């Protein structure tokens, strides 16, 4: 699988073990930074470029990490076509893909340790969207919010 990855300083502690695990599992990774630990960096600078390649399907799935995962998730979901969620347990890591076609996973680098992060990521990447009529219907209602007419 082709994975896009981004982290700010708050998630940087998880970067090396996650990239190592992804490579060992045979995935290719587009790394959108940060490329060094800078306590003054801003998550949108890394997450938005990642979210854009997820939306344009240049990567199969995205993974974004900040301190809590909250800001990364906000930023990612501003990009039309991105279906991002902040997930710290296993059930949503697979059901979010199966039912909701989640294409970007956010984690909090100050919330989960390496082992749980790797487990959640593996579950997320192993899951497949089930594309039933009812899931498609629900996603179409969400996608309709991305058109200009829906704002009023
Ligand atoms: C850390 O500066 C923190 O604010 C950031 O990484 C992130 O958690 C925001 O949601």
PDB file of C-alpha atoms and ligand atoms in Angstrom:
ATOM      1  CA  UNK A   1       0.000   0.000   0.000  1.00  0.00           C
ATOM      2  CA  UNK A   2       1.103   3.581  -0.636  1.00  0.00           C
ATOM      3  CA  UNK A   3       0.885   5.538   2.635  1.00  0.00           C
ATOM      4  CA  UNK A   4       1.150   9.284   3.229  1.00  0.00           C
ATOM      5  CA  UNK A   5       2.550  10.263   6.625  1.00  0.00           C
ATOM      6  CA  UNK A   6       2.840  13.540   8.551  1.00  0.00           C
ATOM      7  CA  UNK A   7       3.646  14.583  12.094  1.00  0.00           C
ATOM      8  CA  UNK A   8       4.370  17.792  13.973  1.00  0.00           C
ATOM      9  CA  UNK A   9       6.611  18.049  17.044  1.00  0.00           C
ATOM     10  CA  UNK A  10       3.867  16.594  19.251  1.00  0.00           C
ATOM     11  CA  UNK A  11       3.839  13.322  17.327  1.00  0.00           C
ATOM     12  CA  UNK A  12       7.489  13.219  16.380  1.00  0.00           C
ATOM     13  CA  UNK A  13       8.329  10.607  19.020  1.00  0.00           C
ATOM     14  CA  UNK A  14       6.234   8.053  17.086  1.00  0.00           C
ATOM     15  CA  UNK A  15       7.637   8.864  13.656  1.00  0.00           C
ATOM     16  CA  UNK A  16      10.698   6.615  13.503  1.00  0.00           C
ATOM     17  CA  UNK A  17       9.080   3.419  14.838  1.00  0.00           C
ATOM     18  CA  UNK A  18       6.016   3.892  12.619  1.00  0.00           C
ATOM     19  CA  UNK A  19       8.017   4.487   9.442  1.00  0.00           C
ATOM     20  CA  UNK A  20      10.203   1.478  10.295  1.00  0.00           C
ATOM     21  CA  UNK A  21       7.155  -0.751  10.793  1.00  0.00           C
ATOM     22  CA  UNK A  22       5.493   0.475   7.591  1.00  0.00           C
ATOM     23  CA  UNK A  23       8.624  -0.225   5.548  1.00  0.00           C
ATOM     24  CA  UNK A  24       9.065  -3.659   7.155  1.00  0.00           C
ATOM     25  CA  UNK A  25       5.466  -4.493   6.218  1.00  0.00           C
ATOM     26  CA  UNK A  26       6.208  -3.678   2.582  1.00  0.00           C
ATOM     27  CA  UNK A  27       4.389  -0.345   2.360  1.00  0.00           C
ATOM     28  CA  UNK A  28       5.810   2.641   0.523  1.00  0.00           C
ATOM     29  CA  UNK A  29       5.638   5.937   2.397  1.00  0.00           C
ATOM     30  CA  UNK A  30       5.368   9.564   1.280  1.00  0.00           C
ATOM     31  CA  UNK A  31       6.733  11.531   4.227  1.00  0.00           C
ATOM     32  CA  UNK A  32       5.381  15.086   4.514  1.00  0.00           C
ATOM     33  CA  UNK A  33       7.501  15.961   7.557  1.00  0.00           C
ATOM     34  CA  UNK A  34       8.348  17.202  10.032  1.00  0.00           C
ATOM     35  CA  UNK A  35      11.879  16.097   9.211  1.00  0.00           C
ATOM     36  CA  UNK A  36      13.337  17.206  12.523  1.00  0.00           C
ATOM     37  CA  UNK A  37      12.030  17.908  16.008  1.00  0.00           C
ATOM     38  CA  UNK A  38      11.136  21.627  16.162  1.00  0.00           C
ATOM     39  CA  UNK A  39       8.908  22.570  19.124  1.00  0.00           C
ATOM     40  CA  UNK A  40       7.819  25.676  17.202  1.00  0.00           C
ATOM     41  CA  UNK A  41       6.432  23.929  14.141  1.00  0.00           C
ATOM     42  CA  UNK A  42       2.732  23.945  13.185  1.00  0.00           C
ATOM     43  CA  UNK A  43       0.757  20.783  12.337  1.00  0.00           C
ATOM     44  CA  UNK A  44      -1.184  22.351   9.398  1.00  0.00           C
ATOM     45  CA  UNK A  45       2.092  22.780   7.503  1.00  0.00           C
ATOM     46  CA  UNK A  46       2.501  18.989   7.380  1.00  0.00           C
ATOM     47  CA  UNK A  47      -1.054  17.707   7.593  1.00  0.00           C
ATOM     48  CA  UNK A  48      -2.624  19.811   4.830  1.00  0.00           C
ATOM     49  CA  UNK A  49      -0.157  18.694   2.115  1.00  0.00           C
ATOM     50  CA  UNK A  50      -0.740  15.111   3.259  1.00  0.00           C
ATOM     51  CA  UNK A  51      -4.516  15.554   3.200  1.00  0.00           C
ATOM     52  CA  UNK A  52      -4.341  16.909  -0.353  1.00  0.00           C
ATOM     53  CA  UNK A  53      -2.595  13.798  -1.686  1.00  0.00           C
ATOM     54  CA  UNK A  54      -5.079  11.605   0.189  1.00  0.00           C
ATOM     55  CA  UNK A  55      -7.966  13.510  -1.414  1.00  0.00           C
ATOM     56  CA  UNK A  56      -6.424  13.253  -4.876  1.00  0.00           C
ATOM     57  CA  UNK A  57      -5.715   9.540  -4.283  1.00  0.00           C
ATOM     58  CA  UNK A  58      -2.003   9.877  -4.919  1.00  0.00           C
ATOM     59  CA  UNK A  59      -1.681   7.734  -1.791  1.00  0.00           C
ATOM     60  CA  UNK A  60      -3.998   4.930  -0.660  1.00  0.00           C
ATOM     61  CA  UNK A  61      -4.251   6.012   2.980  1.00  0.00           C
ATOM     62  CA  UNK A  62      -2.951   8.755   5.241  1.00  0.00           C
ATOM     63  CA  UNK A  63      -1.625   8.790   8.798  1.00  0.00           C
ATOM     64  CA  UNK A  64      -1.204  12.081  10.684  1.00  0.00           C
ATOM     65  CA  UNK A  65       0.080  12.608  14.207  1.00  0.00           C
ATOM     66  CA  UNK A  66       0.214  15.645  16.467  1.00  0.00           C
ATOM     67  CA  UNK A  67       0.289  15.848  20.253  1.00  0.00           C
ATOM     68  CA  UNK A  68      -3.353  14.984  20.825  1.00  0.00           C
ATOM     69  CA  UNK A  69      -4.332  14.202  17.231  1.00  0.00           C
ATOM     70  CA  UNK A  70      -7.088  16.808  17.511  1.00  0.00           C
ATOM     71  CA  UNK A  71      -5.576  19.613  15.458  1.00  0.00           C
ATOM     72  CA  UNK A  72      -4.317  17.208  12.784  1.00  0.00           C
ATOM     73  CA  UNK A  73      -7.822  15.788  12.459  1.00  0.00           C
ATOM     74  CA  UNK A  74      -9.416  19.253  12.156  1.00  0.00           C
ATOM     75  CA  UNK A  75      -6.946  20.281   9.473  1.00  0.00           C
ATOM     76  CA  UNK A  76      -7.272  17.071   7.471  1.00  0.00           C
ATOM     77  CA  UNK A  77     -11.062  17.178   7.378  1.00  0.00           C
ATOM     78  CA  UNK A  78     -11.009  20.681   5.862  1.00  0.00           C
ATOM     79  CA  UNK A  79      -9.802  19.159   2.588  1.00  0.00           C
ATOM     80  CA  UNK A  80     -12.730  17.915   0.461  1.00  0.00           C
ATOM     81  CA  UNK A  81     -12.507  14.187  -0.122  1.00  0.00           C
ATOM     82  CA  UNK A  82     -10.701  13.486   3.135  1.00  0.00           C
ATOM     83  CA  UNK A  83     -12.474  11.321   5.702  1.00  0.00           C
ATOM     84  CA  UNK A  84     -10.256  11.597   8.740  1.00  0.00           C
ATOM     85  CA  UNK A  85     -10.772  10.400  12.298  1.00  0.00           C
ATOM     86  CA  UNK A  86      -8.861  10.581  15.552  1.00  0.00           C
ATOM     87  CA  UNK A  87      -8.697   7.019  16.830  1.00  0.00           C
ATOM     88  CA  UNK A  88      -7.051   5.502  19.867  1.00  0.00           C
ATOM     89  CA  UNK A  89      -8.700   2.078  20.012  1.00  0.00           C
ATOM     90  CA  UNK A  90      -8.982  -0.913  17.721  1.00  0.00           C
ATOM     91  CA  UNK A  91     -12.730  -1.142  16.972  1.00  0.00           C
ATOM     92  CA  UNK A  92     -12.975   2.238  15.256  1.00  0.00           C
ATOM     93  CA  UNK A  93      -9.674   1.655  13.463  1.00  0.00           C
ATOM     94  CA  UNK A  94     -11.315  -1.042  11.334  1.00  0.00           C
ATOM     95  CA  UNK A  95     -14.974  -0.030  11.449  1.00  0.00           C
ATOM     96  CA  UNK A  96     -14.076   3.504  10.366  1.00  0.00           C
ATOM     97  CA  UNK A  97     -12.707   2.038   7.144  1.00  0.00           C
ATOM     98  CA  UNK A  98     -15.304  -0.717   6.699  1.00  0.00           C
ATOM     99  CA  UNK A  99     -18.397   1.469   7.158  1.00  0.00           C
ATOM    100  CA  UNK A 100     -17.151   5.017   6.531  1.00  0.00           C
ATOM    101  CA  UNK A 101     -14.299   4.600   4.048  1.00  0.00           C
ATOM    102  CA  UNK A 102     -11.947   6.474   6.392  1.00  0.00           C
ATOM    103  CA  UNK A 103      -8.883   7.436   4.370  1.00  0.00           C
ATOM    104  CA  UNK A 104      -6.836   9.279   6.969  1.00  0.00           C
ATOM    105  CA  UNK A 105      -6.072   8.179  10.527  1.00  0.00           C
ATOM    106  CA  UNK A 106      -4.984  10.661  13.198  1.00  0.00           C
ATOM    107  CA  UNK A 107      -3.187   9.705  16.389  1.00  0.00           C
ATOM    108  CA  UNK A 108      -2.006  11.635  19.432  1.00  0.00           C
ATOM    109  CA  UNK A 109       1.691  11.172  20.008  1.00  0.00           C
ATOM    110  CA  UNK A 110       1.188  12.302  23.594  1.00  0.00           C
ATOM    111  CA  UNK A 111      -1.757   9.956  24.089  1.00  0.00           C
ATOM    112  CA  UNK A 112      -0.668   6.539  22.849  1.00  0.00           C
ATOM    113  CA  UNK A 113       2.632   4.710  23.090  1.00  0.00           C
ATOM    114  CA  UNK A 114       4.479   3.037  20.237  1.00  0.00           C
ATOM    115  CA  UNK A 115       2.935  -0.432  20.659  1.00  0.00           C
ATOM    116  CA  UNK A 116      -0.673   0.766  20.638  1.00  0.00           C
ATOM    117  CA  UNK A 117      -0.015   3.172  17.756  1.00  0.00           C
ATOM    118  CA  UNK A 118       1.456   0.347  15.670  1.00  0.00           C
ATOM    119  CA  UNK A 119      -1.457  -1.951  16.497  1.00  0.00           C
ATOM    120  CA  UNK A 120      -4.052   0.677  15.552  1.00  0.00           C
ATOM    121  CA  UNK A 121      -2.212   1.442  12.303  1.00  0.00           C
ATOM    122  CA  UNK A 122      -2.025  -2.226  11.333  1.00  0.00           C
ATOM    123  CA  UNK A 123      -5.762  -2.693  11.973  1.00  0.00           C
ATOM    124  CA  UNK A 124      -6.539   0.457   9.958  1.00  0.00           C
ATOM    125  CA  UNK A 125      -4.392  -0.623   7.010  1.00  0.00           C
ATOM    126  CA  UNK A 126      -5.752  -4.186   7.013  1.00  0.00           C
ATOM    127  CA  UNK A 127      -9.375  -2.984   6.879  1.00  0.00           C
ATOM    128  CA  UNK A 128     -11.360  -2.571   3.636  1.00  0.00           C
ATOM    129  CA  UNK A 129     -14.379  -0.427   2.864  1.00  0.00           C
ATOM    130  CA  UNK A 130     -17.456  -2.657   2.483  1.00  0.00           C
ATOM    131  CA  UNK A 131     -19.272  -0.387  -0.038  1.00  0.00           C
ATOM    132  CA  UNK A 132     -22.827  -1.442   0.803  1.00  0.00           C
ATOM    133  CA  UNK A 133     -25.779   0.626  -0.430  1.00  0.00           C
ATOM    134  CA  UNK A 134     -26.391   2.091   3.012  1.00  0.00           C
ATOM    135  CA  UNK A 135     -22.763   3.059   3.572  1.00  0.00           C
ATOM    136  CA  UNK A 136     -22.638   4.690   0.130  1.00  0.00           C
ATOM    137  CA  UNK A 137     -25.887   6.561   0.851  1.00  0.00           C
ATOM    138  CA  UNK A 138     -24.514   7.937   4.124  1.00  0.00           C
ATOM    139  CA  UNK A 139     -21.196   8.958   2.609  1.00  0.00           C
ATOM    140  CA  UNK A 140     -23.005  10.733  -0.239  1.00  0.00           C
ATOM    141  CA  UNK A 141     -24.872  12.806   2.357  1.00  0.00           C
ATOM    142  CA  UNK A 142     -21.584  13.747   3.993  1.00  0.00           C
ATOM    143  CA  UNK A 143     -19.892  14.467   0.653  1.00  0.00           C
ATOM    144  CA  UNK A 144     -22.800  16.761  -0.302  1.00  0.00           C
ATOM    145  CA  UNK A 145     -21.658  19.101   2.491  1.00  0.00           C
ATOM    146  CA  UNK A 146     -18.502  19.762   0.506  1.00  0.00           C
ATOM    147  CA  UNK A 147     -20.374  21.579  -2.268  1.00  0.00           C
ATOM    148  CA  UNK A 148     -20.688  25.396  -2.037  1.00  0.00           C
ATOM    149  CA  UNK A 149     -24.493  25.244  -2.073  1.00  0.00           C
ATOM    150  CA  UNK A 150     -24.534  23.311   1.208  1.00  0.00           C
ATOM    151  CA  UNK A 151     -22.995  26.103   3.293  1.00  0.00           C
ATOM    152  CA  UNK A 152     -26.196  28.115   3.858  1.00  0.00           C
TER     153      UNK A 152
HETATM  154  C1  LIG B   1       1.443  20.500  20.592  1.00  0.00           C
HETATM  155  O1  LIG B   1       1.990  21.733  20.347  1.00  0.00           O
HETATM  156  C2  LIG B   1       0.010  20.389  20.206  1.00  0.00           C
HETATM  157  O2  LIG B   1      -0.667  21.596  20.349  1.00  0.00           O
HETATM  158  C3  LIG B   1      -0.176  19.860  18.794  1.00  0.00           C
HETATM  159  O3  LIG B   1       0.768  18.886  18.482  1.00  0.00           O
HETATM  160  C4  LIG B   1      -1.488  19.153  18.607  1.00  0.00           C
HETATM  161  O4  LIG B   1      -1.750  18.301  19.660  1.00  0.00           O
HETATM  162  C5  LIG B   1      -2.664  19.957  18.296  1.00  0.00           C
HETATM  163  O5  LIG B   1      -3.793  19.420  18.232  1.00  0.00           O
END
